[in-house]
Rosetta silent file (secondary structure, phi, psi, omega in degrees, C-alpha in Angstrom):
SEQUENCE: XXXXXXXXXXXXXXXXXXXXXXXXXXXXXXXXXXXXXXXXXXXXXXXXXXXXXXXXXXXXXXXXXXXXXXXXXXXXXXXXXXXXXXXXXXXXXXXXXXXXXXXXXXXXXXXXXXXXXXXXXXXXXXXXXXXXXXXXXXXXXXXXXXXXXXXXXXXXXXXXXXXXXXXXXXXXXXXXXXXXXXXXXXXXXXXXXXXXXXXXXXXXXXXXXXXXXXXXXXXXXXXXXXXXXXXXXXXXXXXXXXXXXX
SCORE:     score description
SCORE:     0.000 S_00000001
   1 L     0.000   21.794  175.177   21.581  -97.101  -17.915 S_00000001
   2 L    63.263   67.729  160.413   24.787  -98.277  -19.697 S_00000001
   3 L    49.079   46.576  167.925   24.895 -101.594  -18.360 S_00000001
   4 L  -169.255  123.285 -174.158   24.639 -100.669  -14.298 S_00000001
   5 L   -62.174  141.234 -166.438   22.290 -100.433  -11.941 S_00000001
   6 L   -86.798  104.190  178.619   21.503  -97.258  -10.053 S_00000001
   7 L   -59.204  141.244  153.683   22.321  -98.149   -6.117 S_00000001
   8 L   -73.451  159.002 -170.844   20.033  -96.129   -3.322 S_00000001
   9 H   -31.169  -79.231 -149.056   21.965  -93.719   -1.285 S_00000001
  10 H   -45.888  -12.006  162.842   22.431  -95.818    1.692 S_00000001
  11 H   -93.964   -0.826 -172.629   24.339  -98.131   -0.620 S_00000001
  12 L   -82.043  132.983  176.674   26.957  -95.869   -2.234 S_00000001
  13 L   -50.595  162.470  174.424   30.566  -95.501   -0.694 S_00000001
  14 E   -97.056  157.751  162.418   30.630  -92.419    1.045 S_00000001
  15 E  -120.030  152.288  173.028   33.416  -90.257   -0.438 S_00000001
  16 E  -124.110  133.521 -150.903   36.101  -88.174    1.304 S_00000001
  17 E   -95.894  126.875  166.685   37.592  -85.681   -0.064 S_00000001
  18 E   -91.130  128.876 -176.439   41.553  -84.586    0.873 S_00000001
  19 L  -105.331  167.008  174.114   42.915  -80.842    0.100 S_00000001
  20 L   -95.061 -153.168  171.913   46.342  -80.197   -0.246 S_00000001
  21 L   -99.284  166.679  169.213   48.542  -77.666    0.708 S_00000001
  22 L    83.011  -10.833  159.727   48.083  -73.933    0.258 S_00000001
  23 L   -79.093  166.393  153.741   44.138  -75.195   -0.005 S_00000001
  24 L  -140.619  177.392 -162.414   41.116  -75.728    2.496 S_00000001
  25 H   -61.162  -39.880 -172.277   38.582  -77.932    2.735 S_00000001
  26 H   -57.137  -18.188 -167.716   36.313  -75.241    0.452 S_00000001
  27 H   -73.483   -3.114  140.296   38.275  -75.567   -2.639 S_00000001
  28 H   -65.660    0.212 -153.801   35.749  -78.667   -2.730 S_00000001
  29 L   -83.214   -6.429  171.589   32.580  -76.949   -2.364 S_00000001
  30 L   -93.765  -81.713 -128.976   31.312  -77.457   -6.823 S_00000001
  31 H   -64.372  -27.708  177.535   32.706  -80.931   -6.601 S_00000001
  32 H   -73.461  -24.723 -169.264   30.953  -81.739   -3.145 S_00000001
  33 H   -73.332  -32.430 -166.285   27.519  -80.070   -4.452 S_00000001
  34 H   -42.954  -52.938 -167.974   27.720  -82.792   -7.564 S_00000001
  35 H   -49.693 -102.260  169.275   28.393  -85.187   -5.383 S_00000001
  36 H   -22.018  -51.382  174.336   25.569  -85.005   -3.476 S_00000001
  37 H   -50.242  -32.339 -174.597   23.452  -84.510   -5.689 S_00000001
  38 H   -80.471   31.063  179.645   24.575  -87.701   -7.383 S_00000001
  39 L    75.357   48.060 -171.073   23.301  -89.569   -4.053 S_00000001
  40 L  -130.230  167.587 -172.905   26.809  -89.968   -2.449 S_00000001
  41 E  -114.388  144.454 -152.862   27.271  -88.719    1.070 S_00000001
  42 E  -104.838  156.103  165.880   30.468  -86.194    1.126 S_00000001
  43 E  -175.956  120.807 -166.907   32.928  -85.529    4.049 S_00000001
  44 L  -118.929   51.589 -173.850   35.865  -83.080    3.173 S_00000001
  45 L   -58.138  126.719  155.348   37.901  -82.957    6.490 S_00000001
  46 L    26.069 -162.411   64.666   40.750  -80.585    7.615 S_00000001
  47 L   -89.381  114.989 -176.468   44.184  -81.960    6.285 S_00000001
  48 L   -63.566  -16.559  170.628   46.416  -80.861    8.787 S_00000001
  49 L    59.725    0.174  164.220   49.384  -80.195    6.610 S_00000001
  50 L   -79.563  -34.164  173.663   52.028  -80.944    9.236 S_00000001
  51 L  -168.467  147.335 -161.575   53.811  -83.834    8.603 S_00000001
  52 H   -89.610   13.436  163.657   52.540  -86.944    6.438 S_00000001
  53 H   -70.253  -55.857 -173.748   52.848  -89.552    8.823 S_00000001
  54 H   -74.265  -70.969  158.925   51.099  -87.923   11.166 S_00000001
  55 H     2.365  -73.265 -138.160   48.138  -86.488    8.602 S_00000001
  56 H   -91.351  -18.760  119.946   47.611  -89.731    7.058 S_00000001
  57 H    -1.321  -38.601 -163.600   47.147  -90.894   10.664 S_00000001
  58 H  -101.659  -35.314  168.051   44.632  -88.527   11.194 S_00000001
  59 H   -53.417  -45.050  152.710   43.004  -89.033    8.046 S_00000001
  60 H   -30.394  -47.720 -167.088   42.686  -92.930    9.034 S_00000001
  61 H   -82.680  -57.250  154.113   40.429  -91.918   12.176 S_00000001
  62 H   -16.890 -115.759 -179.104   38.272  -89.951    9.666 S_00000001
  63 H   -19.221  -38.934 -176.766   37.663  -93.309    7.561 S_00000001
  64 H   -99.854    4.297  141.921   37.397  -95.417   10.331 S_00000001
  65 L   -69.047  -33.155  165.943   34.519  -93.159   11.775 S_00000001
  66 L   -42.735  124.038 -161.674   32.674  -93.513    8.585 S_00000001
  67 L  -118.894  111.103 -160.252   30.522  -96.250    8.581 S_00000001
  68 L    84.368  173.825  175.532   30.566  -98.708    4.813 S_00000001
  69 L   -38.850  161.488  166.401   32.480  -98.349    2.007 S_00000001
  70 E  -159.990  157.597  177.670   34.654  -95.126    0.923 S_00000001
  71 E  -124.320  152.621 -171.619   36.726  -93.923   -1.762 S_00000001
  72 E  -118.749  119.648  177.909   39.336  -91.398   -0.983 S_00000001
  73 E  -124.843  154.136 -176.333   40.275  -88.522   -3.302 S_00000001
  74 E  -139.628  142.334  162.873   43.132  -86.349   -2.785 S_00000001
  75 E  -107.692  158.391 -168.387   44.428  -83.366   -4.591 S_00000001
  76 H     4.500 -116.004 -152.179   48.504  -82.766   -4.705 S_00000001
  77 H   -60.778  -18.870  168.479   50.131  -83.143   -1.291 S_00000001
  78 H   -97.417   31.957  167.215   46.624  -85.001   -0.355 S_00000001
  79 L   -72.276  -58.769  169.232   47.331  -87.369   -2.632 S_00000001
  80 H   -43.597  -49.973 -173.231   50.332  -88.509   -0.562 S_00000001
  81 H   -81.653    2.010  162.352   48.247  -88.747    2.691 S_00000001
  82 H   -85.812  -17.040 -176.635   45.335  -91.003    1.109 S_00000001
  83 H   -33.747  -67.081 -175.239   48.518  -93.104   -0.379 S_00000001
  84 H   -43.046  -55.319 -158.340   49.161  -93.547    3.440 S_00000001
  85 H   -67.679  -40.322  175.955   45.873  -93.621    5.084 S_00000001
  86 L   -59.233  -13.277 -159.044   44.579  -96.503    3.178 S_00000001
  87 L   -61.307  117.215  153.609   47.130  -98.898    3.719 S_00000001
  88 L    95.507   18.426 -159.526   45.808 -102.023    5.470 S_00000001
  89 L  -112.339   76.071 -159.322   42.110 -100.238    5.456 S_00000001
  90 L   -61.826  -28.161 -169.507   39.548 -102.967    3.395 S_00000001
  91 L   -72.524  -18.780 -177.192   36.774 -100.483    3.486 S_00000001
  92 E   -56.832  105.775 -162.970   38.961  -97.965    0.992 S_00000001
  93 E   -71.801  -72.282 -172.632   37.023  -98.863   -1.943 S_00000001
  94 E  -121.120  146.497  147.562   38.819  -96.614   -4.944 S_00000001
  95 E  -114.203  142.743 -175.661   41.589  -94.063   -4.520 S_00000001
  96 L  -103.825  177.502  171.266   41.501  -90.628   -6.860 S_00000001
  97 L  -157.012  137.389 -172.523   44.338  -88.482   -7.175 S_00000001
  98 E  -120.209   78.639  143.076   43.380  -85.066   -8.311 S_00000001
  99 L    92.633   49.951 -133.479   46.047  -83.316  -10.055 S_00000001
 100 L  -134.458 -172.672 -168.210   48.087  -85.010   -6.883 S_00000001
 101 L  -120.304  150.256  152.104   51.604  -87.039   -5.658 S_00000001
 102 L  -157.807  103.152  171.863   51.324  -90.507   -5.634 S_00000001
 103 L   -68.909  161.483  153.264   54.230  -91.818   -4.037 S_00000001
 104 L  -111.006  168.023 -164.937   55.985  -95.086   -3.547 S_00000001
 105 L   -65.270  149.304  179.016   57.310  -95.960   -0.225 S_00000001
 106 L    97.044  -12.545 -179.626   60.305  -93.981    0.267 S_00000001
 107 L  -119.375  157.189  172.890   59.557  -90.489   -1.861 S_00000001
 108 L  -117.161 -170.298 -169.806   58.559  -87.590   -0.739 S_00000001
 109 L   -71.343  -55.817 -148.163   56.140  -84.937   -2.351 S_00000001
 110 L   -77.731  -21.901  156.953   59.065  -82.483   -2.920 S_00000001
 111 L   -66.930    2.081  169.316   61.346  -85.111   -4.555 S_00000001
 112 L  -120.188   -2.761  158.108   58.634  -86.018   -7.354 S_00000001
 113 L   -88.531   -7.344 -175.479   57.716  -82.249   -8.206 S_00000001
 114 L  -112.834    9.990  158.166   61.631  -82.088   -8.786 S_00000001
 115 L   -46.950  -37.672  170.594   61.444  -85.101  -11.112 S_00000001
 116 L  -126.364  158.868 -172.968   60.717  -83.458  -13.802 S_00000001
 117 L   -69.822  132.747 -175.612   61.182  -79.951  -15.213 S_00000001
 118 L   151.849  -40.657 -176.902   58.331  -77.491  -14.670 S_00000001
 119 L   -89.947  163.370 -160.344   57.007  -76.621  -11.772 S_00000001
 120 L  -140.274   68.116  124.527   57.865  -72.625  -10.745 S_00000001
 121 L   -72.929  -41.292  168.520   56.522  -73.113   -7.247 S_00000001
 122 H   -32.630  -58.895  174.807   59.912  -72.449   -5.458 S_00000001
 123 H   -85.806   32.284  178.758   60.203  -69.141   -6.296 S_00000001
 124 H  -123.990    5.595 -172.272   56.516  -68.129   -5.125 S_00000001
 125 E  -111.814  151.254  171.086   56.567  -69.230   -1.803 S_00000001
 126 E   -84.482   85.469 -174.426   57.017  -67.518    1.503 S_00000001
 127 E   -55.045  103.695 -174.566   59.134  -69.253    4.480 S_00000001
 128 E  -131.392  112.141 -163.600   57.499  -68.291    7.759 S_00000001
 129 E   -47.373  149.285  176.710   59.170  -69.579   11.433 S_00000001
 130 E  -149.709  125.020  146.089   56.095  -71.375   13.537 S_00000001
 131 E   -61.209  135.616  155.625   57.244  -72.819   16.886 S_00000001
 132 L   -25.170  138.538  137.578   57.399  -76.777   17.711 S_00000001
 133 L   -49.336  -32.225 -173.301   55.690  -78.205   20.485 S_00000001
 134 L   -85.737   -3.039 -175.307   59.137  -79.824   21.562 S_00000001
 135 L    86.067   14.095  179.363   60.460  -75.692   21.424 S_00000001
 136 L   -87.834 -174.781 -169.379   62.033  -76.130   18.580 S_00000001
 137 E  -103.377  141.177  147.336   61.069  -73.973   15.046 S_00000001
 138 E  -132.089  174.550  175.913   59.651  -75.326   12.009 S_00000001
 139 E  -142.957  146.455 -161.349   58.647  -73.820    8.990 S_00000001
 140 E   -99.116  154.709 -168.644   55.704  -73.246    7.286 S_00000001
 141 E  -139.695  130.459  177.127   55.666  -72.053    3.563 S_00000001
 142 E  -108.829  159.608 -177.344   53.100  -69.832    2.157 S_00000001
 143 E   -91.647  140.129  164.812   52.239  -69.276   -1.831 S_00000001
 144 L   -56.396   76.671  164.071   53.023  -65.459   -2.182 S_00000001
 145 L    20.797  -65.994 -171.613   49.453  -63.470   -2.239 S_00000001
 146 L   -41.596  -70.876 -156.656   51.125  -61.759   -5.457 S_00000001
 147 L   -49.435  -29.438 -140.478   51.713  -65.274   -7.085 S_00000001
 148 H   -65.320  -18.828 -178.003   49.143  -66.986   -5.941 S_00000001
 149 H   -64.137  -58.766 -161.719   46.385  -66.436   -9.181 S_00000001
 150 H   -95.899   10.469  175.642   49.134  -67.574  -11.717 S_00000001
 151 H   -91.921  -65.360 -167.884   51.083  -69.752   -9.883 S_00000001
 152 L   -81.238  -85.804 -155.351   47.947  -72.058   -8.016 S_00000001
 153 L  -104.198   19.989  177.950   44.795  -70.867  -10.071 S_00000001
 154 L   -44.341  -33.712  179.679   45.542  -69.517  -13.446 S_00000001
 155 L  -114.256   66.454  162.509   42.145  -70.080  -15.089 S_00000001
 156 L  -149.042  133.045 -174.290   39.607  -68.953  -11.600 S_00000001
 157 L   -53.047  166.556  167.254   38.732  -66.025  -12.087 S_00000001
 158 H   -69.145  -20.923  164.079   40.958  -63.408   -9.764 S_00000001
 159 H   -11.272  -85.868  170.228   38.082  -62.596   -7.982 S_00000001
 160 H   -79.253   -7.780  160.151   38.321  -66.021   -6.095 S_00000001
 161 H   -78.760  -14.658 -170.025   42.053  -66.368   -6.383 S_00000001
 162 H  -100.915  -44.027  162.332   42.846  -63.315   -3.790 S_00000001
 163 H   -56.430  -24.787  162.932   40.314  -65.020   -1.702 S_00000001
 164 H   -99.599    1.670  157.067   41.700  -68.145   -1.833 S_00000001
 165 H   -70.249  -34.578  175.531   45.261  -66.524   -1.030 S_00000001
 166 H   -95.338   -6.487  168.178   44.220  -65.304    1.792 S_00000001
 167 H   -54.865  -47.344 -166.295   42.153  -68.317    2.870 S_00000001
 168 L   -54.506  123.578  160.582   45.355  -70.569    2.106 S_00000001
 169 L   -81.392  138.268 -176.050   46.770  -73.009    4.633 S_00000001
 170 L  -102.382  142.202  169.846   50.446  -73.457    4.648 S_00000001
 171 E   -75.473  132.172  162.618   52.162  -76.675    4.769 S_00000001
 172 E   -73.807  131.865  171.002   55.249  -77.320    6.962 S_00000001
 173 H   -46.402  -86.898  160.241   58.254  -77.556    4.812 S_00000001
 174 H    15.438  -81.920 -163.099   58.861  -80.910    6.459 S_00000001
 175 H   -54.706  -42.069 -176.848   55.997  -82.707    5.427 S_00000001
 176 H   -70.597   21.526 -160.815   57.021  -82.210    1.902 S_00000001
 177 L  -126.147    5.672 -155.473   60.327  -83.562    2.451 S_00000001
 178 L   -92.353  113.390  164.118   58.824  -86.376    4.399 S_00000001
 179 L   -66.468  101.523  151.437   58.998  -90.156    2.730 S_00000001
 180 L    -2.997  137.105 -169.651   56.040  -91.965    2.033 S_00000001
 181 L  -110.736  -54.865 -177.862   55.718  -95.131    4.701 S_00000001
 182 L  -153.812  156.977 -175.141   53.156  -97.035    2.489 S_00000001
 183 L  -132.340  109.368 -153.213   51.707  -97.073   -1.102 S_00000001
 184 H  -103.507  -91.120  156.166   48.118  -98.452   -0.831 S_00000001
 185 H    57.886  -43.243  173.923   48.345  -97.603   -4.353 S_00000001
 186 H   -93.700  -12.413  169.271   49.245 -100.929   -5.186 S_00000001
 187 L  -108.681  -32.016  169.388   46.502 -102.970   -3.802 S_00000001
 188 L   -83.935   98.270 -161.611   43.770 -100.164   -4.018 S_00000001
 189 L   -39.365  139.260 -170.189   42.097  -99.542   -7.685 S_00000001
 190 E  -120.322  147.397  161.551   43.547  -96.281   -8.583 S_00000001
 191 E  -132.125  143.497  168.722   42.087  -93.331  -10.781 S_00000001
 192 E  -131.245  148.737  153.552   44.419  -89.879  -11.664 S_00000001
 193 E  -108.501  120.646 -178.715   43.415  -86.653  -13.212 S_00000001
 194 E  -139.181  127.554  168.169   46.315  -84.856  -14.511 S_00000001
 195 E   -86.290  110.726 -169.735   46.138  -81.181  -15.019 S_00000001
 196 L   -80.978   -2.308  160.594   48.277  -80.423  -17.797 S_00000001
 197 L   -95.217   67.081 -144.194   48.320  -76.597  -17.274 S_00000001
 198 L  -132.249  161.078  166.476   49.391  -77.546  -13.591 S_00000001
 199 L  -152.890   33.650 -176.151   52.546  -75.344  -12.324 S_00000001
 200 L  -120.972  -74.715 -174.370   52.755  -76.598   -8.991 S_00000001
 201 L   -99.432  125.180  173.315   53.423  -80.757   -9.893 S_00000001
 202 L   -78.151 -177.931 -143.204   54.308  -80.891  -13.497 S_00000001
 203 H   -94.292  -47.923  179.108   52.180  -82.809  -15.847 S_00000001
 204 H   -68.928   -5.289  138.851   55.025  -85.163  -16.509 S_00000001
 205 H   -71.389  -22.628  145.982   55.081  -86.425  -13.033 S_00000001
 206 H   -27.251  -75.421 -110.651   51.409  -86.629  -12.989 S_00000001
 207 H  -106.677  -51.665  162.857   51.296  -88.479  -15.763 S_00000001
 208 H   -45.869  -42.542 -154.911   54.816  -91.009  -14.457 S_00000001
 209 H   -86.804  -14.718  177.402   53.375  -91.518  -11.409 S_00000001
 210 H   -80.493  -29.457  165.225   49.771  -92.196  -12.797 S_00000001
 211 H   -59.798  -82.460 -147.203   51.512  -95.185  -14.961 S_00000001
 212 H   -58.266  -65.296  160.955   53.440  -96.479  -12.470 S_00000001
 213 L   -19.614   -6.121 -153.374   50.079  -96.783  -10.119 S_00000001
 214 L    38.305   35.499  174.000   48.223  -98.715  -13.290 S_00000001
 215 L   -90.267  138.741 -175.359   45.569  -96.148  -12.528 S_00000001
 216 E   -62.349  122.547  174.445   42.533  -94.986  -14.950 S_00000001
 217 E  -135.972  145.056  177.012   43.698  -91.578  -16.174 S_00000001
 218 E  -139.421  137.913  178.338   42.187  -88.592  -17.852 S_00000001
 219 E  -101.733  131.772  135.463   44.027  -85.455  -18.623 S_00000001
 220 E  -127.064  177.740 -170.379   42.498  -81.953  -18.687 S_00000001
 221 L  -113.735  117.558 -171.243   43.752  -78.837  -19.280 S_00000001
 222 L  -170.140  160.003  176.980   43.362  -76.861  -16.351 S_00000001
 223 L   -67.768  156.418  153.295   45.442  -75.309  -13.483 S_00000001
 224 L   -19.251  -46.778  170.502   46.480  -77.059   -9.997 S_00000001
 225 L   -65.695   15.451 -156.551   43.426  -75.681   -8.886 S_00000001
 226 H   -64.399  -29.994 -160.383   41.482  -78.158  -11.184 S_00000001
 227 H   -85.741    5.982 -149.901   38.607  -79.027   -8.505 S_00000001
 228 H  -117.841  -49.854  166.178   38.362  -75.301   -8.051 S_00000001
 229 H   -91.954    7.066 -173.280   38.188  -74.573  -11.829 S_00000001
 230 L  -173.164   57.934 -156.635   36.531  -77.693  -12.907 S_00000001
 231 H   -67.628  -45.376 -165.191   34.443  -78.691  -10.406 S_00000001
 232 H   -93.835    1.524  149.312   31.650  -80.772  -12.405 S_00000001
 233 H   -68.012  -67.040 -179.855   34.716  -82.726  -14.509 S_00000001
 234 H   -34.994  -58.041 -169.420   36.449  -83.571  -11.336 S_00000001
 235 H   -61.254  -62.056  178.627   32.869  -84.663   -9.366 S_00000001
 236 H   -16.022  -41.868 -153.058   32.196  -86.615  -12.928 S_00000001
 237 H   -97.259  -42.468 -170.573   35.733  -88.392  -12.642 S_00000001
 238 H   -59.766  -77.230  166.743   35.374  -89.218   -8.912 S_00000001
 239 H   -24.323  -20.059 -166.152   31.776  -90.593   -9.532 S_00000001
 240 H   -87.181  -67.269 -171.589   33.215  -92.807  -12.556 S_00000001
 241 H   -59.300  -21.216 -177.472   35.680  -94.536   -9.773 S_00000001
 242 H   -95.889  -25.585  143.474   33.047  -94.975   -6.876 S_00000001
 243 H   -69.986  -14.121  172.334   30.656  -96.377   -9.483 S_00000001
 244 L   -72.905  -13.773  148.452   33.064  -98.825  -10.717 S_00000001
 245 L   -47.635  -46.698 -173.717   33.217 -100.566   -7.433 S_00000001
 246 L   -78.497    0.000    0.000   29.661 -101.592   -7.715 S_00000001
């Protein structure tokens, strides 16, 4: 068994899985069946996509309903919010980052996709006014339906890319412009997966920000959309970090 003992369920972190933006909770659904299967109990909750203070806030109430250990995986912008949520949290076991931001306090998503050269999301997205609760506007940004296969999802089939365009939750502009608060990052054993066909966060900011974490990294080559197009690598990679705890 490679030198480690096989835990029963009831001892295994549970893991929870974070979507980004322009995502739902389904763009988990191969990586959650692995999961299960490999005895781990799954929980892929909402991300609210409004602002990351408040998110990683919400994600925190998630984790502290959860009962034992947990490891937290995030893809892109929910990378940022597990950054957040863990901070100060001892059951957060592992954190993943799935083709994802990992900030330091002080950055925001959209100032480390413009670190480096690469990413063509700017000119695919849609700006669309949403009123405030205070009456004010904000605005939410959509990936353009047109765009969305070769921008988000180049290698899923189109089939499932026009379905997950119209499926897609939009992020408030805001949140990406939002600064990280805390970097659990630095206290919490980290693993990244960086997709190096990615055209949302380029692969060289992946791949900086996965150094600067010291975090266990594996590249593949796959789209943004890696959990979506490479579901039983991804559950594999998760599964590596929540057995490594034990």
């Amino acid at each position: 068994m490679n030198g480690t003992t096989a835990l029963p369920a009831s001892h295994k972190p549970t893991i929870v899985l974070v979507h980004g933006a322009f995502a739902d909770s389904s763009s988990w659904n191969g990586v959650i069946e692995d999961l299960r299967q490999a005895g781990h109990r799954v929980l892929a909750p909402a991300n609210p996509l409004r602002g990351l203070a408040s998110d990683a806030a919400y994600l925190a109430s998630v984790v502290k309903s959860v009962e034992g250990p947990v490891v937290l995986a995030g893809h892109s912008y929910g990378g940022a919010v597990i950054s957040q949520a863990a901070a100060g949290e001892p059951k957060i076991k592992a954190l993943v980052y799935i083709a994802a931001f990992i900030p330091e306090k002080g950055e925001s998503a959209l100032e480390l996709s413009n670190k480096f050269p690469g990413s063509t999301l700017g000119s695919a997205l849609n700006a669309v006014p949403f009123p405030l609760a205070d009456g004010h506007t904000g605005t939410d940004l959509y990936i353009n339906p047109d765009k969305f296969h070769d921008q988000f999802a180049a290698d899923v089939p189109q089939t499932v890319t026009a379905l997950m365009a119209a499926t897609q939750r939009p992020i408030a502009a805001s949140a990406l412009e939002e600064g990280a608060t805390d970097a659990a990052w630095h206290t919490v054993p980290s693993w990244s997966l960086v997709a190096t066909a990615d055209n949302n966060i380029p692969p060289a900011s992946q791949r900086f920000m996965s150094e600067r974490a010291n975090a266990e990294t594996v590249e593949l080559d796959a789209s943004h959309a890696v959990s979506v197009s490479h579901p039983h690598e991804v559950a594999r990679f998760i599964q590596r970090a929540a057995e490594s705890n034990h």
